[in-house]
Coordinates of C-alpha atoms and ligand atoms in Angstrom, one line a residue:
X1476 CA -107.4 70.6 -21.6
X1477 CA -103.9 69.6 -22.5
X1478 CA -102.1 68.2 -19.4
X1479 CA -99.2 66.8 -21.3
X1480 CA -96.8 68.3 -23.8
X1481 CA -96.5 65.1 -25.9
X1482 CA -99.5 63.8 -27.9
X1483 CA -100.3 60.2 -27.2
X1484 CA -101.6 59.8 -30.8
X1485 CA -100.8 61.8 -33.9
X1486 CA -101.7 61.4 -37.6
X1487 CA -99.7 63.6 -39.9
X1488 CA -100.5 64.4 -43.5
X1489 CA -102.7 61.4 -44.0
X1490 CA -104.7 60.6 -47.1
X1491 CA -106.9 57.7 -47.8
X1492 CA -108.1 56.4 -51.2
X1493 CA -110.7 53.7 -51.5
X1494 CA -111.4 51.7 -54.6
X1495 CA -109.7 51.9 -58.0
X1496 CA -110.2 53.4 -61.5
X1497 CA -113.5 55.3 -61.9
X1498 CA -114.6 54.0 -58.4
X1499 CA -111.7 55.7 -56.7
X1500 CA -112.8 57.9 -53.7
X1501 CA -110.5 60.2 -51.8
X1502 CA -111.9 59.8 -48.3
X1503 CA -109.2 61.8 -46.6
X1504 CA -106.8 64.4 -48.0
X1505 CA -103.8 65.7 -46.1
X1506 CA -105.3 65.5 -42.6
X1507 CA -103.2 66.0 -39.5
X1508 CA -104.6 65.5 -35.9
X1509 CA -103.0 65.2 -32.5
X1510 CA -104.6 63.8 -29.4
X1511 CA -103.2 64.6 -25.9
X1512 CA -103.6 62.7 -22.6
X1513 CA -106.6 64.0 -20.6
X1514 CA -108.4 65.7 -23.4
X1515 CA -111.6 65.1 -25.3
X1516 CA -111.4 65.7 -29.0
X1517 CA -114.6 65.9 -31.0
X1518 CA -114.5 65.1 -34.7
X1519 CA -117.6 66.5 -36.5
X1520 CA -118.6 66.8 -40.1
X1521 CA -121.4 65.9 -42.6
X1522 CA -122.2 62.3 -43.6
X1523 CA -119.5 60.9 -45.9
X1524 CA -116.9 63.5 -45.0
X1525 CA -114.4 61.0 -43.7
X1526 CA -114.9 60.9 -39.9
X1527 CA -115.1 57.1 -39.5
X1528 CA -112.2 56.7 -41.9
X1529 CA -110.1 59.1 -39.8
X1530 CA -111.1 57.3 -36.5
X1531 CA -110.3 53.9 -38.1
X1532 CA -106.8 55.1 -39.1
X1533 CA -106.3 56.6 -35.6
X1534 CA -107.3 53.2 -34.2
X1535 CA -104.9 51.3 -36.5
X1536 CA -107.9 49.4 -38.0
X1537 CA -107.2 50.9 -41.4
X1538 CA -103.9 52.0 -42.9
X1539 CA -103.7 55.4 -44.6
X1540 CA -102.7 55.6 -48.2
X1541 CA -100.1 58.2 -47.3
X1542 CA -99.0 59.9 -44.1
X1543 CA -97.7 58.9 -40.7
X1544 CA -99.6 57.5 -37.6
X1545 CA -97.9 57.5 -34.2
X1546 CA -99.6 55.8 -31.3
X1547 CA -98.1 55.8 -27.8
X1548 CA -94.7 56.6 -29.2
X1549 CA -94.8 53.9 -31.9
X1550 CA -94.6 54.9 -35.5
X1551 CA -97.3 52.7 -36.8
X1552 CA -96.6 53.4 -40.5
X1553 CA -93.2 51.6 -40.1
X1554 CA -94.7 48.5 -38.5
X1555 CA -95.8 45.3 -40.1
X1556 CA -99.5 44.4 -40.4
X1557 CA -98.8 41.7 -37.8
X1558 CA -97.9 44.3 -35.2
X1559 CA -101.2 46.2 -35.4
X1560 CA -103.4 43.8 -33.3
X1561 CA -101.0 44.3 -30.4
X1562 CA -101.2 48.0 -30.6
X1563 CA -105.0 47.9 -30.8
X1564 CA -105.1 45.6 -27.7
X1565 CA -102.7 47.5 -25.5
X1566 CA -103.0 51.2 -26.5
X1567 CA -106.6 51.6 -27.7
X1568 CA -110.1 51.1 -26.5
X1569 CA -113.0 51.3 -28.9
X1570 CA -116.7 52.2 -28.4
X1571 CA -119.1 51.8 -31.3
X1572 CA -122.6 53.1 -31.8
X1573 CA -124.0 49.5 -32.1
X1574 CA -122.4 48.5 -28.8
X1575 CA -121.0 45.2 -30.3
X1576 CA -121.6 43.1 -27.1
X1577 CA -121.8 39.3 -27.1
X1578 CA -125.5 38.6 -26.6
X1579 CA -124.9 35.2 -24.9
X1580 CA -122.6 36.7 -22.2
X1581 CA -123.5 38.8 -19.1
X1582 CA -122.1 42.3 -18.7
X1583 CA -119.4 41.0 -16.5
X1584 CA -118.5 38.2 -18.9
X1585 CA -118.5 40.7 -21.8
X1586 CA -115.8 42.6 -20.0
X1587 CA -114.0 39.5 -18.7
X1588 CA -113.7 38.0 -22.2
X1589 CA -111.8 41.1 -23.3
X1590 CA -109.6 41.1 -20.2
X1591 CA -108.7 37.5 -21.0
X1592 CA -107.8 38.5 -24.6
X1593 CA -105.6 41.3 -23.2
X1594 CA -103.7 38.7 -21.2
X1595 CA -105.0 39.5 -17.7
X1596 CA -104.3 36.7 -15.2
X1597 CA -107.2 34.3 -15.1
X1598 CA -107.9 34.5 -11.4
X1599 CA -108.0 38.3 -11.4
X1600 CA -110.7 38.5 -14.1
X1601 CA -113.8 38.3 -12.0
X1602 CA -112.7 41.0 -9.7
X1603 CA -111.3 43.3 -12.4
X1604 CA -114.3 43.0 -14.7
X1605 CA -116.5 44.0 -11.7
X1606 CA -114.2 46.9 -10.9
X1607 CA -114.5 48.1 -14.5
X1608 CA -118.3 47.9 -14.4
X1609 CA -118.2 49.8 -11.1
X1610 CA -116.1 52.5 -12.8
X1611 CA -119.0 53.1 -15.3
X1612 CA -121.6 52.8 -12.6
X1613 CA -122.9 49.4 -13.6
X1614 CA -121.7 47.0 -11.0
X1615 CA -125.3 46.3 -10.0
X1616 CA -126.0 45.0 -13.5
X1617 CA -123.0 42.7 -13.7
X1618 CA -125.2 39.6 -14.2
X1619 CA -127.5 41.1 -16.8
X1620 CA -127.5 39.9 -20.4
X1621 CA -127.6 42.5 -23.2
X1622 CA -131.2 41.7 -24.1
X1623 CA -132.3 42.8 -20.6
X1624 CA -130.2 46.0 -20.6
X1625 CA -131.2 49.5 -21.7
X1626 CA -129.2 51.2 -24.4
X1627 CA -127.3 53.2 -21.9
X1628 CA -126.5 50.1 -19.9
X1629 CA -125.2 48.4 -23.0
X1630 CA -123.1 51.4 -23.9
X1631 CA -121.7 51.6 -20.4
X1632 CA -120.8 47.9 -20.6
X1633 CA -119.1 48.5 -23.9
X1634 CA -117.2 51.4 -22.3
X1635 CA -116.1 49.1 -19.3
X1636 CA -114.9 46.7 -22.0
X1637 CA -113.0 49.4 -23.8
X1638 CA -111.3 50.2 -20.5
X1639 CA -110.1 46.6 -20.0
X1640 CA -106.4 46.6 -20.2
X1641 CA -106.3 50.3 -19.2
X1642 CA -105.5 51.7 -22.7
X1643 CA -104.3 55.3 -22.7
X1644 CA -106.5 56.1 -25.7
X1645 CA -110.3 55.7 -26.1
X1646 CA -111.9 56.1 -29.6
X1647 CA -115.7 56.4 -29.8
X1648 CA -117.6 56.3 -33.1
X1649 CA -121.1 57.9 -32.6
X1650 CA -121.4 56.5 -29.1
X1651 CA -124.8 58.2 -28.5
X1652 CA -126.4 57.4 -31.8
X1653 CA -128.6 54.7 -30.4
X1654 CA -129.4 56.4 -27.1
X1655 CA -132.1 58.8 -25.9
X1656 CA -131.0 62.3 -25.1
X1657 CA -130.6 61.9 -21.3
X1658 CA -128.7 58.5 -21.6
X1659 CA -126.5 59.9 -24.4
X1660 CA -125.6 62.8 -22.1
X1661 CA -124.7 60.4 -19.3
X1662 CA -122.4 58.4 -21.6
X1663 CA -120.7 61.6 -22.8
X1664 CA -120.2 62.8 -19.3
X1665 CA -118.7 59.5 -18.4
X1666 CA -116.2 59.8 -21.3
X1667 CA -115.3 63.3 -20.1
X1668 CA -114.8 62.1 -16.5
X1669 CA -112.5 59.3 -17.7
X1670 CA -110.4 61.9 -19.6
X1671 CA -110.2 64.3 -16.6
X1672 CA -109.9 61.7 -13.8
X1673 CA -107.7 59.1 -15.4
X1674 CA -105.9 61.1 -18.0
X1675 CA -107.2 59.0 -20.9
X1676 CA -107.1 60.7 -24.3
X1677 CA -110.6 60.5 -25.8
X1678 CA -111.6 61.0 -29.4
X1679 CA -115.3 61.0 -30.3
X1680 CA -116.9 61.1 -33.7
X1681 CA -120.4 62.5 -33.4
X1682 CA -123.2 64.4 -35.0
X1683 CA -124.7 64.9 -31.5
X1684 CA -124.7 68.6 -30.5
X1685 CA -124.5 67.4 -26.8
X1686 CA -121.0 66.2 -27.6
X1687 CA -119.8 69.7 -28.1
X1688 CA -120.3 70.5 -24.4
X1689 CA -117.9 67.7 -23.3
X1690 CA -115.2 68.5 -25.8
X1691 CA -112.0 70.3 -25.1
X1692 CA -111.4 70.7 -28.8
X1693 CA -113.5 70.3 -31.9
X1694 CA -112.3 69.6 -35.4
X1695 CA -114.5 69.5 -38.4
X1696 CA -114.0 67.6 -41.6
X1697 CA -115.6 68.4 -45.0
X1698 CA -115.0 66.3 -48.1
X1699 CA -112.0 64.6 -46.5
X1700 CA -110.2 67.8 -45.5
X1701 CA -110.0 69.5 -42.1
X1702 CA -111.7 72.9 -41.9
X1703 CA -109.4 75.3 -40.1
Ligands
LIG2949 N1 -114.8 50.6 -47.7 C1 -115.0 51.7 -48.5 N2 -114.9 51.5 -49.8 C2 -115.1 52.6 -50.7 N3 -115.5 53.8 -50.2 C3 -115.6 54.0 -48.9 C4 -115.4 52.9 -48.0 N4 -115.6 53.4 -46.7 C5 -115.9 54.7 -46.9 N5 -116.0 55.1 -48.2 C6 -116.2 56.4 -48.7 O1 -115.3 57.3 -48.2 C7 -116.0 58.5 -47.8 C8 -115.8 58.8 -46.3 O2 -116.6 57.8 -45.6 P1 -116.6 57.8 -44.0 O3 -117.4 56.6 -43.6 O4 -115.3 57.9 -43.5 O5 -117.5 59.1 -43.7 P2 -118.2 59.5 -42.4 O6 -118.0 61.0 -42.3 O7 -117.9 58.7 -41.2 O8 -119.8 59.3 -42.8 P3 -121.1 59.0 -41.9 O9 -121.2 60.2 -41.0 O10 -122.2 58.8 -42.9 O11 -120.7 57.7 -41.1 C9 -117.4 58.4 -48.3 O12 -117.4 59.0 -49.6 C10 -117.6 56.9 -48.4 O13 -118.6 56.6 -49.3

């Protein structure tokens, strides 16, 4: 549901070429996508269609070959490479299918380390990391290490970490791929609640049919192009 007239993220007319010469691949071709505060956008499409490339460009991890990217009012295409980490830190939270947690740190420390990177005051970190874990229903597992957590607990820890710094945009790449059906459903419901209750703009790349139920809008990519 759109509850704002201005998108918080927009990619316009982007294309992405990988490789050179005979290895050249056109991963995206003239793709435009907008993402509004408070909505869940689902990006679907067959394997190799360009979904991860699109999400990486939306997340300023990758630059498009052509086209414009605007994140939280900033025209990313006009910014130097050196400005991108700041945008990723302040405006974007990422959730990946492989969780990407630090195995030697507890759930709370995994969140805390990112809060520190995002510049949170040192003395606030313990309380804030616990509050973030509470937001994803995991405060009771604050002292657990990833090896002792279920897949759902790991993904919720990753989500708490993505929420550190309170970014307006959350990008999730196959967030349920390593989860059983029930746990996957819970993670998707959590993403939807975050959009509806806190106004975050959420984009999810997924093959998971359950994701369709939490989406406000679904776009489909095939061979690097949006199907209309
Ligand atoms: N770093 C790279 N170098 C060269 N080609 C790449 C690179 N990354 C992706 N590609 C190619 O670009 C196309 C789109 O890939 P992408 O990973 O975005 O698709 P996808 O829809 O996310 O696929 P999947 O669902 O399998 O993860 C594919 O043809 C892929 O082989």
